XYZ file of C-alpha atoms in Angstrom:
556
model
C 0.000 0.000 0.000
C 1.182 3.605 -0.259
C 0.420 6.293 1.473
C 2.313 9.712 2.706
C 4.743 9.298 5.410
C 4.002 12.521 7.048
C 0.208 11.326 8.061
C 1.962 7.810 9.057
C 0.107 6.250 12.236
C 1.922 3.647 13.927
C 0.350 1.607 16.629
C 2.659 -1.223 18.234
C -0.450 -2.774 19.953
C -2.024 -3.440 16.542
C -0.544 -6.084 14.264
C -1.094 -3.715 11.365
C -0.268 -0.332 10.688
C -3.133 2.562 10.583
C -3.308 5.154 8.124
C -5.528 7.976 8.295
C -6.316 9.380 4.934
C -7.438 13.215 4.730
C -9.656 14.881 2.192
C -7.778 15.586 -0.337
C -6.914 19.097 -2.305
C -5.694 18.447 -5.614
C -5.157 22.373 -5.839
C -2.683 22.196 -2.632
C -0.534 19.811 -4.584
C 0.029 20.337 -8.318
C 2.379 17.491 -7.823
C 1.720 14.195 -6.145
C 3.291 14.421 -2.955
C 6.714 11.737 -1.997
C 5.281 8.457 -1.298
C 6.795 5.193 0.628
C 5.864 1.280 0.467
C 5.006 -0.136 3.655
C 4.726 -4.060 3.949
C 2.584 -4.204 6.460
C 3.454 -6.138 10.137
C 3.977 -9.989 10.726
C 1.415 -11.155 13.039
C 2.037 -11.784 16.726
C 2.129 -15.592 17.696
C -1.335 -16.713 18.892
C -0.928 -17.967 22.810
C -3.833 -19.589 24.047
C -4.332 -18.979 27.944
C -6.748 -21.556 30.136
C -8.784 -19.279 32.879
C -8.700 -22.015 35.562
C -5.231 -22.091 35.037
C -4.692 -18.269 35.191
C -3.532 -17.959 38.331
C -0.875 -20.567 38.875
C 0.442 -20.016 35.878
C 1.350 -16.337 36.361
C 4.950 -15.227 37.284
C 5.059 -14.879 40.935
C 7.164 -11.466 40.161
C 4.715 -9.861 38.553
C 1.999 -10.424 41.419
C 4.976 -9.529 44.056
C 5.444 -6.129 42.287
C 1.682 -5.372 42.388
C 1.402 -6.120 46.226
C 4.345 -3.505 46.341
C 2.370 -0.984 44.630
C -0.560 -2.039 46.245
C 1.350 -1.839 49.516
C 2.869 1.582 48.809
C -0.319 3.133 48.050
C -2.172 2.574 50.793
C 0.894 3.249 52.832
C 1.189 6.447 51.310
C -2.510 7.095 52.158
C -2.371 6.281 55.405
C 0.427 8.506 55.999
C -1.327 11.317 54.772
C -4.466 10.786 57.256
C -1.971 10.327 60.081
C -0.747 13.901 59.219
C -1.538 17.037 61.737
C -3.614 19.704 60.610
C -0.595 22.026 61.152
C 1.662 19.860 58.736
C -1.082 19.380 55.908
C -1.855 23.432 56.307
C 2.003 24.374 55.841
C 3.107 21.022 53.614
C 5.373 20.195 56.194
C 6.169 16.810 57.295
C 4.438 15.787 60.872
C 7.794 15.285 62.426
C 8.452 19.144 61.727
C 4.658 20.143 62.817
C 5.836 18.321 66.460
C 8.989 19.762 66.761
C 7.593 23.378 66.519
C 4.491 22.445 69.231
C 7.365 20.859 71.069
C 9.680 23.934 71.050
C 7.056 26.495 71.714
C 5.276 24.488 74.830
C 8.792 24.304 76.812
C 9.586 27.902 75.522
C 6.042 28.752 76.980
C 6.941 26.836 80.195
C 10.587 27.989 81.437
C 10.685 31.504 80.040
C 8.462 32.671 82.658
C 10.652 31.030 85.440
C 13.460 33.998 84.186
C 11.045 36.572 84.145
C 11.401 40.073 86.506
C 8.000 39.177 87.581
C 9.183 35.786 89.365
C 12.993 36.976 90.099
C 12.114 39.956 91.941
C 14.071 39.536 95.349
C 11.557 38.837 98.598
C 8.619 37.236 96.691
C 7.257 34.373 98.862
C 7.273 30.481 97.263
C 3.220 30.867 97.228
C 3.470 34.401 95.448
C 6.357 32.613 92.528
C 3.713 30.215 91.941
C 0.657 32.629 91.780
C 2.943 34.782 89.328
C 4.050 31.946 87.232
C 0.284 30.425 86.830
C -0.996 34.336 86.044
C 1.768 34.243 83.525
C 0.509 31.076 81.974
C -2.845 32.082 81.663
C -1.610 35.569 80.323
C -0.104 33.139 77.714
C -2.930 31.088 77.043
C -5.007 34.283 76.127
C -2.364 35.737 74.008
C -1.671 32.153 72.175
C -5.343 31.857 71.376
C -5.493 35.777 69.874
C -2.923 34.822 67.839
C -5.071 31.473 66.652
C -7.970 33.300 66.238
C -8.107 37.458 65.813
C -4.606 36.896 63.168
C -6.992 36.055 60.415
C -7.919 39.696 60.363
C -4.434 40.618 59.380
C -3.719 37.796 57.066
C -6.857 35.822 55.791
C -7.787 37.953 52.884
C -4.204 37.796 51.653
C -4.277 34.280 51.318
C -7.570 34.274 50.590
C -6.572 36.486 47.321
C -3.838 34.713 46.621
C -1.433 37.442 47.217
C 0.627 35.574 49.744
C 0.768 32.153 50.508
C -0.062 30.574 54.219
C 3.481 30.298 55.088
C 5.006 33.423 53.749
C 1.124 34.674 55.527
C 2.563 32.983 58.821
C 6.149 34.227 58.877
C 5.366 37.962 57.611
C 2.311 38.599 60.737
C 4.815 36.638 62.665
C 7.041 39.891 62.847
C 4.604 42.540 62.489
C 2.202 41.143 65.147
C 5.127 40.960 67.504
C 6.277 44.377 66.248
C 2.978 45.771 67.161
C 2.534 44.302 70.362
C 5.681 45.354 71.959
C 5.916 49.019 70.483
C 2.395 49.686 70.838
C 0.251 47.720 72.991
C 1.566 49.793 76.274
C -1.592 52.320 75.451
C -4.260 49.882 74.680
C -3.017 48.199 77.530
C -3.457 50.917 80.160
C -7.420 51.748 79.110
C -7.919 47.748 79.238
C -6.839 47.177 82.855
C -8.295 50.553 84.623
C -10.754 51.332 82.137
C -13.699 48.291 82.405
C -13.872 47.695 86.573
C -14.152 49.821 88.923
C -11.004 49.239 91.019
C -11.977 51.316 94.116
C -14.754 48.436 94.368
C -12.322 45.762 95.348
C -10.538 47.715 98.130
C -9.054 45.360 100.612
C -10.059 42.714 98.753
C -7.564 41.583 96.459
C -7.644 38.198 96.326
C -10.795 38.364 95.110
C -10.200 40.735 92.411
C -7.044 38.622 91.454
C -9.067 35.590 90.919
C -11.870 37.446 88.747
C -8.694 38.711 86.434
C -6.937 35.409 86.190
C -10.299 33.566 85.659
C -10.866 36.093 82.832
C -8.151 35.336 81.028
C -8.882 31.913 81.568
C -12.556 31.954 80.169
C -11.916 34.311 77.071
C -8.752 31.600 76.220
C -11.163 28.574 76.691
C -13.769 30.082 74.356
C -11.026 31.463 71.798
C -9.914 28.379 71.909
C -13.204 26.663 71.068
C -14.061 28.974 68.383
C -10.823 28.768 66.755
C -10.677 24.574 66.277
C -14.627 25.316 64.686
C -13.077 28.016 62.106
C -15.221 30.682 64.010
C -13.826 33.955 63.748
C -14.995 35.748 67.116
C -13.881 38.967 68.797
C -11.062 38.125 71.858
C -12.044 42.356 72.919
C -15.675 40.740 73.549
C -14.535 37.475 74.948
C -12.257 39.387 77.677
C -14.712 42.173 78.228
C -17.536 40.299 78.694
C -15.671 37.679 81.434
C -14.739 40.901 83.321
C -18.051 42.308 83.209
C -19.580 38.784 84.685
C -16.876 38.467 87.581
C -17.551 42.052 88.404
C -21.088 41.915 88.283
C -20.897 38.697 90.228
C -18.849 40.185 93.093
C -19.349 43.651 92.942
C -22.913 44.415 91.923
C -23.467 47.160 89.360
C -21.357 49.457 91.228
C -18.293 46.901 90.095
C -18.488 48.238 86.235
C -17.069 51.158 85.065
C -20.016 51.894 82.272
C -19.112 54.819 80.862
C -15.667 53.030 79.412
C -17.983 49.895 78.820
C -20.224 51.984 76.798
C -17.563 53.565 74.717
C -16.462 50.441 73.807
C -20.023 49.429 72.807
C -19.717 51.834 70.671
C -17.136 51.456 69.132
C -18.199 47.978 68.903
C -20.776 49.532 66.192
C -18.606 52.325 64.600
C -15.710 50.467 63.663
C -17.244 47.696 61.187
C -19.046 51.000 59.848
C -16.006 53.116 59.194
C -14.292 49.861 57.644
C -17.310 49.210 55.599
C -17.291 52.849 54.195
C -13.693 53.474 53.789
C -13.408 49.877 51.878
C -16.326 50.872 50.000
C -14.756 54.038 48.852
C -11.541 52.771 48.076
C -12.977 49.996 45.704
C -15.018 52.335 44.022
C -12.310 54.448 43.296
C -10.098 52.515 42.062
C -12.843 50.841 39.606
C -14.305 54.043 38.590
C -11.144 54.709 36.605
C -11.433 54.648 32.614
C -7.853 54.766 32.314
C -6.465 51.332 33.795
C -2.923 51.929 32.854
C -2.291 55.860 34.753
C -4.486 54.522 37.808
C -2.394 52.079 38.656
C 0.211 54.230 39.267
C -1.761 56.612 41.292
C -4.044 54.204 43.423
C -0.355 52.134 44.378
C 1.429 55.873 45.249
C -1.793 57.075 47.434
C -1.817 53.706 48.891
C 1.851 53.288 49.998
C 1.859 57.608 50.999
C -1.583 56.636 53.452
C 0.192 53.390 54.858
C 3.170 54.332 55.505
C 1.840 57.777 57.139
C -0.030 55.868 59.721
C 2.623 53.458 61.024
C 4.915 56.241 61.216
C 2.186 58.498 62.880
C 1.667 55.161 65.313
C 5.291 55.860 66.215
C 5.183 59.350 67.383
C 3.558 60.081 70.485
C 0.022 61.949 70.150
C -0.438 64.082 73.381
C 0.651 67.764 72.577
C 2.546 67.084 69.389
C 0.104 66.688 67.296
C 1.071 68.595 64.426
C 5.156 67.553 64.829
C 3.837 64.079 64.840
C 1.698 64.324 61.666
C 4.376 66.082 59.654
C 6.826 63.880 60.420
C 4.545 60.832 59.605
C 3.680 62.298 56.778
C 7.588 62.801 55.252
C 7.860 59.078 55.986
C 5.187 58.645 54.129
C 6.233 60.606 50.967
C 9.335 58.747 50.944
C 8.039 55.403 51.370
C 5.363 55.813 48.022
C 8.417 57.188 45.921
C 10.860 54.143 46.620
C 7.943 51.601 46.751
C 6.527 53.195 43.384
C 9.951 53.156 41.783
C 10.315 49.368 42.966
C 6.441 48.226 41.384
C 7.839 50.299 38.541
C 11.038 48.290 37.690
C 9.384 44.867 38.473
C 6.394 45.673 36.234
C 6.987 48.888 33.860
C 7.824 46.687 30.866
C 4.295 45.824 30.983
C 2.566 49.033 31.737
C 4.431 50.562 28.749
C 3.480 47.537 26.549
C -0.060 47.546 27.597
C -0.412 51.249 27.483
C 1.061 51.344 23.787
C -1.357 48.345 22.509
C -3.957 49.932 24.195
C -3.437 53.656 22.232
C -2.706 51.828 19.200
C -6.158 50.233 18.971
C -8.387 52.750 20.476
C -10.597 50.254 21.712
C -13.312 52.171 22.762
C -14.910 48.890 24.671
C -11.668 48.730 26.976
C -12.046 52.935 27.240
C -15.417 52.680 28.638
C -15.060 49.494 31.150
C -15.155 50.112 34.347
C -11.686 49.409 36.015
C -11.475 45.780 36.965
C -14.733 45.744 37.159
C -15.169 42.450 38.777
C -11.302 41.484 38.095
C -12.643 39.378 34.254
C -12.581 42.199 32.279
C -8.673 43.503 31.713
C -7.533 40.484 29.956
C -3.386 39.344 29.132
C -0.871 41.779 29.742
C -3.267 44.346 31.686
C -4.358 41.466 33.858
C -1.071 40.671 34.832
C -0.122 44.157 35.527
C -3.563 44.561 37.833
C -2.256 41.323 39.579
C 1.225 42.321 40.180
C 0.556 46.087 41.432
C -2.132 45.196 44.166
C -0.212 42.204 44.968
C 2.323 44.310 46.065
C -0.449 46.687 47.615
C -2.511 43.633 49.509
C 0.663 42.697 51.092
C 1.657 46.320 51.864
C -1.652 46.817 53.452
C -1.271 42.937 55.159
C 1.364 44.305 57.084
C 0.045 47.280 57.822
C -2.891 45.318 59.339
C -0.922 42.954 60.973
C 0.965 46.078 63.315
C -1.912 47.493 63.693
C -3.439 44.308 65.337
C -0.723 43.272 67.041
C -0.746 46.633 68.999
C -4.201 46.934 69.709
C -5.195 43.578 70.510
C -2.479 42.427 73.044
C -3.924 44.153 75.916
C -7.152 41.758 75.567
C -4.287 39.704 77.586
C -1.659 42.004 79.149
C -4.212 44.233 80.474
C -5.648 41.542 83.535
C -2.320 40.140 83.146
C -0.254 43.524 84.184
C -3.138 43.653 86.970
C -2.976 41.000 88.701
C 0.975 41.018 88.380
C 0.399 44.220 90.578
C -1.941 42.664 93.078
C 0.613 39.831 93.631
C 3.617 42.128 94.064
C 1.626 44.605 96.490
C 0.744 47.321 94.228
C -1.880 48.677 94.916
C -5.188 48.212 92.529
C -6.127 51.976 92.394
C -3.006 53.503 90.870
C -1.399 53.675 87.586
C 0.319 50.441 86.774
C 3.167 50.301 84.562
C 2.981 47.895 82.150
C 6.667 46.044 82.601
C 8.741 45.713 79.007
C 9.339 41.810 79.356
C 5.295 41.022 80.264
C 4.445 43.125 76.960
C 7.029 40.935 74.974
C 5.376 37.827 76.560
C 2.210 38.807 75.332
C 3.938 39.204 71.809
C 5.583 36.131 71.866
C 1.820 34.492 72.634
C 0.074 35.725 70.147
C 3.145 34.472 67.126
C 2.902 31.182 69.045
C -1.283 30.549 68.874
C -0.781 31.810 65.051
C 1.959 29.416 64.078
C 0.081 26.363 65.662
C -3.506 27.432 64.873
C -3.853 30.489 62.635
C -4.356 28.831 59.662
C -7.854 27.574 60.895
C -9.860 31.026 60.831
C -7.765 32.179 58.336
C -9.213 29.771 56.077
C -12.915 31.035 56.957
C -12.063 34.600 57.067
C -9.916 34.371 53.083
C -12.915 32.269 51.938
C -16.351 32.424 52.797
C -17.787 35.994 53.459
C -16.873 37.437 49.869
C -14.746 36.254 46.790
C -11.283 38.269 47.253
C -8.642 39.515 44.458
C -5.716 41.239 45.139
C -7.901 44.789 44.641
C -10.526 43.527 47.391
C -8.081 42.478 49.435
C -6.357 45.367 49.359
C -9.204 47.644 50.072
C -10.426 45.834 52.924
C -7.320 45.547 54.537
C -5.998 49.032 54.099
C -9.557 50.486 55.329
C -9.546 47.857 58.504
C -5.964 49.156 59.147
C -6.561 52.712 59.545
C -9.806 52.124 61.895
C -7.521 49.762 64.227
C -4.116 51.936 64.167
C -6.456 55.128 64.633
C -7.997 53.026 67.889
C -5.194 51.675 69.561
C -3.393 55.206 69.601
C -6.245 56.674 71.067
C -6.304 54.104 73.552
C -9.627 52.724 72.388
C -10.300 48.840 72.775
C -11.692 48.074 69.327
C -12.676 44.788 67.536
C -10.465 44.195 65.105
C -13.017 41.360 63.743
C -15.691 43.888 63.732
C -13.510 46.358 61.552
C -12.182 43.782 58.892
C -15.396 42.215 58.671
C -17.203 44.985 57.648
C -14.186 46.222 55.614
C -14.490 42.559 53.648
C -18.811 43.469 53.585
C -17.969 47.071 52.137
C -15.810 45.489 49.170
C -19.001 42.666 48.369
C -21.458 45.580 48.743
C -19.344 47.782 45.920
C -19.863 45.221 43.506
C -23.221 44.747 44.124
C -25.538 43.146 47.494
C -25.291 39.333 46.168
C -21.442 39.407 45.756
C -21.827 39.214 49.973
C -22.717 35.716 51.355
C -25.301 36.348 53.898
C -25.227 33.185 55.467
C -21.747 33.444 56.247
C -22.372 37.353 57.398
C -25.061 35.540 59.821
C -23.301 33.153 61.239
C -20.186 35.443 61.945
C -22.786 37.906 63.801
C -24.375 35.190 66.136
C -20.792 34.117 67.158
C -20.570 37.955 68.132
C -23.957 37.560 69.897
C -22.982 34.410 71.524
C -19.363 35.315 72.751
C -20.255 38.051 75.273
C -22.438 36.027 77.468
C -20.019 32.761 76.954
C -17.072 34.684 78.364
C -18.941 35.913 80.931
C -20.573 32.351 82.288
C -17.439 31.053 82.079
C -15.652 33.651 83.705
C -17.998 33.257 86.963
C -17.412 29.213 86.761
C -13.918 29.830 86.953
C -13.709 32.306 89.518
C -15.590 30.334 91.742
C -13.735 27.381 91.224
C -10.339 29.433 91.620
C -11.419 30.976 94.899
C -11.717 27.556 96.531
C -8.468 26.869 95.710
C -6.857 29.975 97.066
C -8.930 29.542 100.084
C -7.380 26.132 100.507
C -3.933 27.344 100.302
C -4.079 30.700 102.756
């Protein structure tokens, strides 16, 4: 037979050749094309097989070599249920996951023995062991913060894509610990004399010791709780609320200071607003542009000027140097958009100028017209990669800028009763100002990195996922617009959710792009964890301190 070589189709299964004939075009080829002669394949032997004797007639190799696959496999799969959740969340093996938990748990257990709060000269053995268990349960709080409230710094970057869990992990690592240590002395201070009404617990406390360590007890157990179910919940409820109930418990109404209580109620309300709006605004900006390729460039210089502005301002103190503080913030911030601007530049400026060229070339009036990522399937190519890289760089700007923020503001959910009852045990007295010591602040840092290393990835997961689909852009605006509501709170000295804020900066992004881009059931569920966690802390914060005031009884 003849046919062309270059439409040859050899199967060595077959005992022929097959040859697959197109239509032909006589017009294609004035000439017949170059032809071969095939001969076509000798037939394989025919080898007839009995069934019944199938089996004992079959190499006992072959069968060996399947049980080894066999084997294998199901090895292999049993290996990978037997993994932690820590070392299938950060594709590490389990051995590694165990060595960290290891590491951190006697970390967590013998730093505190070389701490100035136990090494102080003339402390009694009963008052060491009071002040190492407070510090333990100041731990516990902070290590569940870090499980739970980090996914308001980090979940929509991973949710976006932006950064991945580990590079999420190592990056809020820093800043929360960053945050914590240089900032959380003024959060700290409203959280400790700000919610109970010291004066109350005059000569008693014992009593007001065991309602703080209880506390911090109560709000970890329920953290703790919330954060193995995915739930994000608000730790500034959780501890507030167990206060509340130990001081109402003990101290009647009198026992609550309600005109702090009430400004954090408010701000309760307020601060998922403000996110909500400022996320909203941001969003819509940036999509109302008609020219993709010059926005870019302004939205990622505003962005980087207003970020880098308010961590410097953070810096400064507020109090009568307002104006100092603000200019000098604001000459950090200048510099920080022009360097950060001129690095987005040289990563991505081939492509702006390539995009921005095609796109005057062609005058395409459709591309003109389009709203500005309008839901992140409209730029397509090039001008999709440049959208990507830019607010990449701009999510995980603003990601950091969350995660300081947090860090600062939401360590004194656990320093605050800490630093307290640190002062009751060393004789301080409960009515004067208490200074927060350096090393208990950096214990409360090193809490909150440990909880999100072992058990961040949980909420994060919920928070990057389910409430609204997240792009780089979404991302960005809900984070930056959470930020500024938190780092405006915690220099004030105002104990804010941080959930609340981030929440309903993640509800202001779904609401830009219209009401169904939100999932309400997800919104629901997130509010009745809100509903459910005051009361919670506060049951369990009476159980506790009941419980605990047995024991002290028992050893006075």
């Amino acid at each position: 037979m003849t046919i062309s070589s270059s439409l040859l189709l050899q199967n060595p299964h077959l005992p022929f050749q097959i040859q697959k004939h197109p239509p032909l075009h006589h017009h294609r080829y004035p000439q017949p094309p170059p032809s071969i002669t095939l001969s076509p394949l000798p037939p394989p032997p025919l080898v007839r097989i009995r069934t019944k004797n199938l089996l004992p007639s079959a190499t006992l190799s072959s069968f060996s070599d399947d049980n080894e696959a066999a084997a294998e496999t199901k090895a292999n799969g049993k290996e990978e249920e037997e993994l932690s959740e820590m070392a299938k969340a950060f594709h590490i093996s389990s051995k590694t996951a165990s060595a960290i938990t290891v590491c951190i748990a006697v970390a967590a257990l013998t730093l505190p023995l070389f701490m100035r709060s136990l090494t102080t000269a003339g402390l009694s053995v009963k008052t060491r062991a009071l002040g190492y268990l407070t510090l333990l349960s100041g731990f516990y709080m902070a290590w569940n913060i870090g499980a739970n409230d980090v996914a308001n710094a980090m979940g929509t970057s991973v949710g976006s894509g932006a950064l991945t869990l580990r590079q999420a992990v190592v990056t809020a690592a820093v800043l929360e610990f960053s945050g914590a240590f240089l900032m959380g002395r003024h959060v700290t201070s409203t959280m400790q004399k700000g919610i109970l009404v010291a004066g109350v617990f005059q000569g008693k406390d014992m009593l007001l010791f065991a309602g703080l360590l209880s506390s911090l007890a109560a709000s970890g157990t329920w953290l703790q709780v919330a954060s193995f179910y995915g739930w994000p919940v608000s730790t500034t409820h959780c501890i507030v609320g167990a206060m509340v109930g130990f001081g109402l418990l003990y101290g009647g109404v009198g026992a609550v200071f309600w005109s702090s209580l009430a400004r954090v109620m408010a701000s309760w309300v307020i601060s998922p607003v403000m996110g909500a709006a400022i996320s909203f605004l941001v969003y819509k900006c940036i999509r109302r542009r008609s020219k993709p390729r010059k926005s870019r460039c302004n939205c990622s210089t505003l962005a980087v000027l207003l970020g880098v502005t308010g961590i410097s301002f953070a810096a400064f103190p507020l109090s009568k140097t307002l104006p100092i503080a603000l200019l000098q913030a604001l000459a950090c911030g200048i510099a920080g958009a022009f360097i950060v601007s001129r690095v987005i530049h040289k990563q991505l400026g081939h492509l702006l100028i390539s995009e921005s060229e095609r796109i005057e070339q062609k005058e395409a009036p459709d591309l003109q017209n389009m709203s500005f990522l309008s839901d992140i399937a409209g730029p397509k190519g090039a001008q999709l990669e440049i959208v990507y890289g830019v607010f990449g760089y701009m999510q995980i700007l603003s990601a950091c800028f969350m995660s300081f923020a947090h860090g600062g503001n939401d360590v004194s959910n656990a320093i605050g009763p800490l630093a307290a009852a640190l002062s009751i045990l060393q004789g301080g007295t409960t009515g004067a100002e208490i200074v927060i010591p350096t090393d208990v602040l950096a214990w409360g840092g090193f809490g909150i990195v440990a909880g999100l290393m072992m058990w961040g990835y949980r909420v994060i997961a919920t928070i990057g996922k389910k409430i609204t689909e997240l792009t780089p852009t979404r991302g960005f605006a809900a984070e930056f617009a959470a930020a500024s509501v938190v780092l405006g709170a915690s220099k004030l000295g105002l104990p804010i959710s941080a959930t609340h804020t981030l929440v309903g900066a993640v509800m202001g992004v779904g609401f830009a792009r219209g009401l169904n881009s939100v999932r309400a059931e997800t919104v629901r569920e997130i509010v009745a964890s809100w509903a459910v966690t005051i009361p919670v802390g506060a049951i369990l914060s009476v159980l506790y301190t009941l419980i605990l005031t047995k024991v002290l009884a028992l050893l006075v």
